[in-house]
CSV table of C-alpha atoms (C1' of nucleotides) in Angstrom, one decimal:
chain,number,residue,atom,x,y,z
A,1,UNK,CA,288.1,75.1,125.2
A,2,UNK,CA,286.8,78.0,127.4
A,3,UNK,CA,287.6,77.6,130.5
A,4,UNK,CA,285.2,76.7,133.6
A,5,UNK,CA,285.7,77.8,137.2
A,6,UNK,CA,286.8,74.6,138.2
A,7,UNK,CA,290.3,75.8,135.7
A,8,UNK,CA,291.4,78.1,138.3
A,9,UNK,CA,295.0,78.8,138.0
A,10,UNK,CA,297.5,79.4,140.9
A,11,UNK,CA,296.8,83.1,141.9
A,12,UNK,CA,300.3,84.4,141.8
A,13,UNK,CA,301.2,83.8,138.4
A,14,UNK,CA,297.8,85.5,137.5
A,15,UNK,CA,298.9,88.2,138.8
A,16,UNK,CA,302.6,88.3,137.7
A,17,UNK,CA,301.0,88.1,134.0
A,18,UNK,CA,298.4,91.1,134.9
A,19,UNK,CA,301.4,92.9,136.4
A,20,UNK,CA,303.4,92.8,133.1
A,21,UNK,CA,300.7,93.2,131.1
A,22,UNK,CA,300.0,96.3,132.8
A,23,UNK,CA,303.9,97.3,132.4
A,24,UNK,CA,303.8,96.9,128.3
A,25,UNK,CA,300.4,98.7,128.4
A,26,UNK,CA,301.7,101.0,129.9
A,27,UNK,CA,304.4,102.1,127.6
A,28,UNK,CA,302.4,101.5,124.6
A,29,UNK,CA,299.7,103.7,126.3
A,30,UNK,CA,298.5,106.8,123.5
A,31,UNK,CA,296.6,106.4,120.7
A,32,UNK,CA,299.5,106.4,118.3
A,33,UNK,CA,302.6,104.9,119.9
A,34,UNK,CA,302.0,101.5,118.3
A,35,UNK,CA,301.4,102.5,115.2
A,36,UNK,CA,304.6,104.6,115.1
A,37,UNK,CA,306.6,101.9,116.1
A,38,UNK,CA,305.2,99.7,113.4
A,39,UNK,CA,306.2,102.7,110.8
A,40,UNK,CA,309.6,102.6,112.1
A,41,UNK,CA,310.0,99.0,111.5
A,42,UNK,CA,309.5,99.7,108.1
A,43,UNK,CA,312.0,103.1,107.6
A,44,UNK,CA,313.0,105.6,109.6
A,45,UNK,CA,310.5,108.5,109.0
A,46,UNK,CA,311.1,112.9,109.6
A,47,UNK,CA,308.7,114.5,112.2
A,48,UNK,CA,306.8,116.1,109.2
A,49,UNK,CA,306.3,112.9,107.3
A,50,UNK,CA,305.3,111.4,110.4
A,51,UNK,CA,302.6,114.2,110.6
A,52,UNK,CA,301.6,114.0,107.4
A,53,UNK,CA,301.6,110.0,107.3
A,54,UNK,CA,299.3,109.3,110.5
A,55,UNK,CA,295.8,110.1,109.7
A,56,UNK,CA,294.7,112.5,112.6
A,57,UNK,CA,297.1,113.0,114.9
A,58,UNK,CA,298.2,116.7,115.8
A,59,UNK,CA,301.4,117.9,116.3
A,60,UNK,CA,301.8,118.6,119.6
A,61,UNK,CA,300.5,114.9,120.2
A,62,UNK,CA,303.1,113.7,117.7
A,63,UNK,CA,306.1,115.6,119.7
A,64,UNK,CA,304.8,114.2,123.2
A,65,UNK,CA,304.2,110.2,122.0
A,66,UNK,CA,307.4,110.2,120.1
A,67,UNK,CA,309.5,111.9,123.1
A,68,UNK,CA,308.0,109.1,125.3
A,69,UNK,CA,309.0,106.3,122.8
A,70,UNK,CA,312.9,107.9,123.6
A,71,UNK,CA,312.5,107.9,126.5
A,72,UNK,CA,311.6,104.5,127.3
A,73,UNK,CA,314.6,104.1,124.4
A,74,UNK,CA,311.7,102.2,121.7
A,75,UNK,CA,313.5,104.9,119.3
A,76,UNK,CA,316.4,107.1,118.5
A,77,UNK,CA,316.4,110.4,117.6
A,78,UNK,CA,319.1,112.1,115.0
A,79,UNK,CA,319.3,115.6,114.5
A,80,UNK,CA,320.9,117.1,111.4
A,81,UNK,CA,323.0,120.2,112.6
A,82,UNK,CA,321.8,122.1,109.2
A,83,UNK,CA,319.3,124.8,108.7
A,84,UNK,CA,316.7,124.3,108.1
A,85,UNK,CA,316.7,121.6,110.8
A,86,UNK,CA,315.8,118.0,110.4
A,87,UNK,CA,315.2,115.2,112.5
A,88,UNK,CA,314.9,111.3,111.6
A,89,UNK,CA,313.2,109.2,113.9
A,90,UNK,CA,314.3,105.5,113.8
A,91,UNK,CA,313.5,102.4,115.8
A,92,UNK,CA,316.5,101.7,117.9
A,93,UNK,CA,317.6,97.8,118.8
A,94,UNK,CA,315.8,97.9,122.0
A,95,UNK,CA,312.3,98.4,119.9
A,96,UNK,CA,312.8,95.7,117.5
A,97,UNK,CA,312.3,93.9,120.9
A,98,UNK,CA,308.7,94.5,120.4
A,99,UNK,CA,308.4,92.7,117.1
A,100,UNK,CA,306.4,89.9,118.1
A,101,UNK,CA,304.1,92.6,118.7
A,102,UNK,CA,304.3,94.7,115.9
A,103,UNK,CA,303.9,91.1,114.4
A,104,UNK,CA,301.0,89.3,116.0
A,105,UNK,CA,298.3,92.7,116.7
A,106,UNK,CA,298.7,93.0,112.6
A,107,UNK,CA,298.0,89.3,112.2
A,108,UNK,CA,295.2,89.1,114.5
A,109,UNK,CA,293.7,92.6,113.4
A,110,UNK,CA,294.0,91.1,109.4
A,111,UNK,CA,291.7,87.6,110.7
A,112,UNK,CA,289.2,89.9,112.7
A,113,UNK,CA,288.3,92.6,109.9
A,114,UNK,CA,287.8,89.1,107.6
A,115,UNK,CA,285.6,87.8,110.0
A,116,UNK,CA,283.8,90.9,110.1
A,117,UNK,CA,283.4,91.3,106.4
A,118,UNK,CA,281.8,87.3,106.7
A,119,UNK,CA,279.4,87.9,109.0
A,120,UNK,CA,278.1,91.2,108.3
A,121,UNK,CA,277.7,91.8,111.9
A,122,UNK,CA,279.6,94.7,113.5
A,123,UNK,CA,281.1,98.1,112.2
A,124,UNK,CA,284.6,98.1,111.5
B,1,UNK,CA,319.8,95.2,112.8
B,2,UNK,CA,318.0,98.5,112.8
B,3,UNK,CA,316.5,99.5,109.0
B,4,UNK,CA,318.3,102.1,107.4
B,5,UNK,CA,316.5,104.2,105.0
B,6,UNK,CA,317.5,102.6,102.2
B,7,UNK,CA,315.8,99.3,103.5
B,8,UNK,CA,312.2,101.2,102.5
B,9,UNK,CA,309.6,97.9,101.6
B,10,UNK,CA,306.9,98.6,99.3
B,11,UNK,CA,304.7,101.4,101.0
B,12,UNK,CA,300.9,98.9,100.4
B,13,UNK,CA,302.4,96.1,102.5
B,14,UNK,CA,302.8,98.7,105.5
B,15,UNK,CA,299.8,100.7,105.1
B,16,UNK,CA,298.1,97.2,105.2
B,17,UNK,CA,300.1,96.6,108.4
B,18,UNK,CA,299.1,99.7,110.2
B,19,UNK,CA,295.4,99.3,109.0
B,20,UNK,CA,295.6,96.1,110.7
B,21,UNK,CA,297.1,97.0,113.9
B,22,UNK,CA,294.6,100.1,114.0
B,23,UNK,CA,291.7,97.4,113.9
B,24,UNK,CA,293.3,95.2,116.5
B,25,UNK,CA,293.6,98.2,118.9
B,26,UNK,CA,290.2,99.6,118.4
B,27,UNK,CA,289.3,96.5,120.1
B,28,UNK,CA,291.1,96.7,122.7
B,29,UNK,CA,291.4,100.3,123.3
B,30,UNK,CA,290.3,101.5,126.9
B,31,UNK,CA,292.6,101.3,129.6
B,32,UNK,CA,291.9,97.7,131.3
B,33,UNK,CA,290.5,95.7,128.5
B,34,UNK,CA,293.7,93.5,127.9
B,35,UNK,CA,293.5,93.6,131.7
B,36,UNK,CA,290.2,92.2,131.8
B,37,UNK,CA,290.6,89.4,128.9
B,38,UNK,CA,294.3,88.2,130.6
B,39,UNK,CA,292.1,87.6,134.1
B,40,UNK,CA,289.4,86.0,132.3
B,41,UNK,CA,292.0,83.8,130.5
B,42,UNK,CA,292.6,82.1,134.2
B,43,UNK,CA,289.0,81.6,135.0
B,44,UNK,CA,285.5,83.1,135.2
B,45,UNK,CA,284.7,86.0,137.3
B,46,UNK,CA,281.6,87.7,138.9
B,47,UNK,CA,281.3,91.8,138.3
B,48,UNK,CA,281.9,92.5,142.1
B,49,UNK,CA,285.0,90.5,141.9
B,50,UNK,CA,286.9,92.2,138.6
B,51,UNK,CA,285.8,95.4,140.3
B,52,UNK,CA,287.2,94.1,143.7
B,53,UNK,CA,290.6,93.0,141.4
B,54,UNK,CA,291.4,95.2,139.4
B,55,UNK,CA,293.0,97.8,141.4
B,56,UNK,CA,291.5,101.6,140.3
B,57,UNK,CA,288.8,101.1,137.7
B,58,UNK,CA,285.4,102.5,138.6
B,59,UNK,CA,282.1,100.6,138.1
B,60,UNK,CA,280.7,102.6,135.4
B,61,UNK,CA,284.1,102.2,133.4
B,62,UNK,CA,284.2,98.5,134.0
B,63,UNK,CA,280.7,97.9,132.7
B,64,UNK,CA,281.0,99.4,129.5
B,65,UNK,CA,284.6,97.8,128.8
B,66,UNK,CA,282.9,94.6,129.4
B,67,UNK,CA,279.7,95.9,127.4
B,68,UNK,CA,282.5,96.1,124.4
B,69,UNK,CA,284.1,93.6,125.1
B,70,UNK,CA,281.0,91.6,124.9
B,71,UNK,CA,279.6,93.1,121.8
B,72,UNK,CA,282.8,92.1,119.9
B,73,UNK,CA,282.3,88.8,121.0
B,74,UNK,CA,285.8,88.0,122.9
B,75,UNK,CA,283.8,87.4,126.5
B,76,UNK,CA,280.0,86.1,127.3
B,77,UNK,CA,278.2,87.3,129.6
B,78,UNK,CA,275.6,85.2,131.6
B,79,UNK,CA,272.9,86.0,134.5
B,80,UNK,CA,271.9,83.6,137.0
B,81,UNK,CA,267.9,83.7,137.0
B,82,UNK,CA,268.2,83.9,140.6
B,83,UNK,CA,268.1,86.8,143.3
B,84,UNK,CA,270.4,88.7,144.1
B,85,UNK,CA,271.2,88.4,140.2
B,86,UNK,CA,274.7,86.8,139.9
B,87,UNK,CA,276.5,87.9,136.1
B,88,UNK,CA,279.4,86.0,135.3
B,89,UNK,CA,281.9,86.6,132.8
B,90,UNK,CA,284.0,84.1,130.6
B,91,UNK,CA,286.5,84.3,127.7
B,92,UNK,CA,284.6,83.3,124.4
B,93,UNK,CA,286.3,80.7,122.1
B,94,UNK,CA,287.0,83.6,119.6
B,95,UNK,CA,288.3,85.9,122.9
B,96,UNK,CA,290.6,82.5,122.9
B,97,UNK,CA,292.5,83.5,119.7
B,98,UNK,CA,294.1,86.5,121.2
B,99,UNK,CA,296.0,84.0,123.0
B,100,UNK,CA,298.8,84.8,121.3
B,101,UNK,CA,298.7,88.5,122.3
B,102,UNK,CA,297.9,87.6,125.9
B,103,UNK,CA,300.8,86.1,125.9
B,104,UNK,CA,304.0,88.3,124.1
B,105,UNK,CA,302.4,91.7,125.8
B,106,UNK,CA,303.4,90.2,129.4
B,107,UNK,CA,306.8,88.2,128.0
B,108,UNK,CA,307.9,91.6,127.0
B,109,UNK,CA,307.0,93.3,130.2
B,110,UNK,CA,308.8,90.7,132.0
B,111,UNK,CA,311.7,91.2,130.4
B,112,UNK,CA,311.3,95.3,130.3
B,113,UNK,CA,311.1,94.9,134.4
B,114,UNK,CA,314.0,93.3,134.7
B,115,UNK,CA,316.1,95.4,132.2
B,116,UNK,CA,314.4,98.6,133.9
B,117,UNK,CA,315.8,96.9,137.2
B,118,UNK,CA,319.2,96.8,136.1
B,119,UNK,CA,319.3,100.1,134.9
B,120,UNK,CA,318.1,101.7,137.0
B,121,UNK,CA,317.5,104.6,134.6
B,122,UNK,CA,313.5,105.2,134.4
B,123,UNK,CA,310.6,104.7,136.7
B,124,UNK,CA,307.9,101.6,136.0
C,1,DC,C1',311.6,122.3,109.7
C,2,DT,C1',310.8,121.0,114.4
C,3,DG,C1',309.0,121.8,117.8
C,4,DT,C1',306.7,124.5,122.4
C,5,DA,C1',303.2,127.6,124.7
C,6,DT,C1',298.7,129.0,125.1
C,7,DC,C1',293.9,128.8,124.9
C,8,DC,C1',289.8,126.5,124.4
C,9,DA,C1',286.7,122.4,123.2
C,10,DA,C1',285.7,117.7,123.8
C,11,DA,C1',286.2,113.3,125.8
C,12,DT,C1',286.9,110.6,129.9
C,13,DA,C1',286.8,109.3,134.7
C,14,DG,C1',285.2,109.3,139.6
C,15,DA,C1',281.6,109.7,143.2
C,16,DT,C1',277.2,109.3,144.5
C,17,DA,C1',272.6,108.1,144.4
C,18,DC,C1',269.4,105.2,142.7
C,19,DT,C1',266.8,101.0,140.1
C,20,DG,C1',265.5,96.1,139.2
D,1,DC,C1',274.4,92.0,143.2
D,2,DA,C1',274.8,94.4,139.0
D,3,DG,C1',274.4,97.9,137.0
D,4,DT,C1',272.6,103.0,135.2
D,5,DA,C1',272.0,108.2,135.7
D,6,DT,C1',273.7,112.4,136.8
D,7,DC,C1',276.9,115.7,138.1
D,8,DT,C1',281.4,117.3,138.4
D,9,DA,C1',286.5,117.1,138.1
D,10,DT,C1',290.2,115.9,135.4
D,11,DT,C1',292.5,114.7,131.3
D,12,DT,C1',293.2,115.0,126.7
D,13,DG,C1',293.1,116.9,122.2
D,14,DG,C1',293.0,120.5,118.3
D,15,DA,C1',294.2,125.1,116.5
D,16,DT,C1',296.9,128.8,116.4
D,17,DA,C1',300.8,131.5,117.1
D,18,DC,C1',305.4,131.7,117.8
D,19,DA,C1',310.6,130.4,118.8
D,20,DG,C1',315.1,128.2,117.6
DNA sequence: CTGTATCCAAATAGATACTG
DNA sequence: CAGTATCTATTTGGATACAG
């Protein structure tokens, strides 16, 4: 059912949603961050094969969303102490808080493009 | 547990993965669209008012996130026949099915606020 | 290899004025 | 009221070179 006006829901929880949303949008804000994280849910990846794997991204993009990710502790980052140097990126417990997520923007992204591909309607 | 890299899955079911979440945020790329669809969620709402509500968004940003939004079907759009023209703007039935993303992107920020509050470590 | 610094190009956003 | 057009300011991104 799509809601009429007459549906109108207490304003304050509204905006306690809005709020949160906002906070999670926030931290997933970038092109690439979510898509990253989903990578790491499957392996830890290097910085290169990050590069490599994720079609059109630049390096110095790559460097900024990933130190952001730490920050907000989404991952971890390990640093070999050997030359040459390498570093492993890995989703830390704290991410894996985002699986229903990682789970659910697949799920819904998987129905659309079908629905797409039915209809004939929109560019995908 | 957080994956080691020995726990590698086969590399087609997470391309398919990341295709799919690429789709889903397409869709919802620009800054206030999951803004925009949560309100609408709680009831119908005029332009002057989601402009009015949505604390620093700019006219011409906010109509063409709604143009999009529109043209991928997740709100309708309707005009009063009458002057001053009154537009109104509702979730759509298929808008509906991102219920389930409306709904873990705020949980998690919920619960990022209040471990952010304990902490005390970064900024929100 | 894993970045950072710099420079430049492109995309995006805000303000204002204006139209139906 | 609900936008669009235009201009300008700001942000963002890519490419290259270079450092540790």
């Amino acid at each position: 059912m799509v809601p009429t006006i007459t549906d109108l829901q207490p304003f304050t929880e509204c905006q306690k949603k809005i709020r949160a949303i906002d906070d999670t949008m926030d931290i997933l804000s970038g092109k690439w961050k979510v898509s990253i994280l989903a990578r790491l849910c499957y392996n830890p990846m290097r910085y290169s094969a990050l590069l490599k794997d994720i079609n059109g991204i630049s390096g110095k993009v790559l460097s900024r969303e990933l130190k952001e990710l730490e920050v907000n502790e989404l991952i971890a980052r390990e640093v070999s102490p050997f030359r040459p140097p390498a570093v492993t990126y890995r989703i830390s417990e704290y991410g894996l808080t985002l699986g229903a997520l990682t789970e659910c923007l697949p799920a819904w992204g998987l129905q659309h493009r079908e629905r797409i591909s039915r209809a004939g309607k929109a560019k995908l």
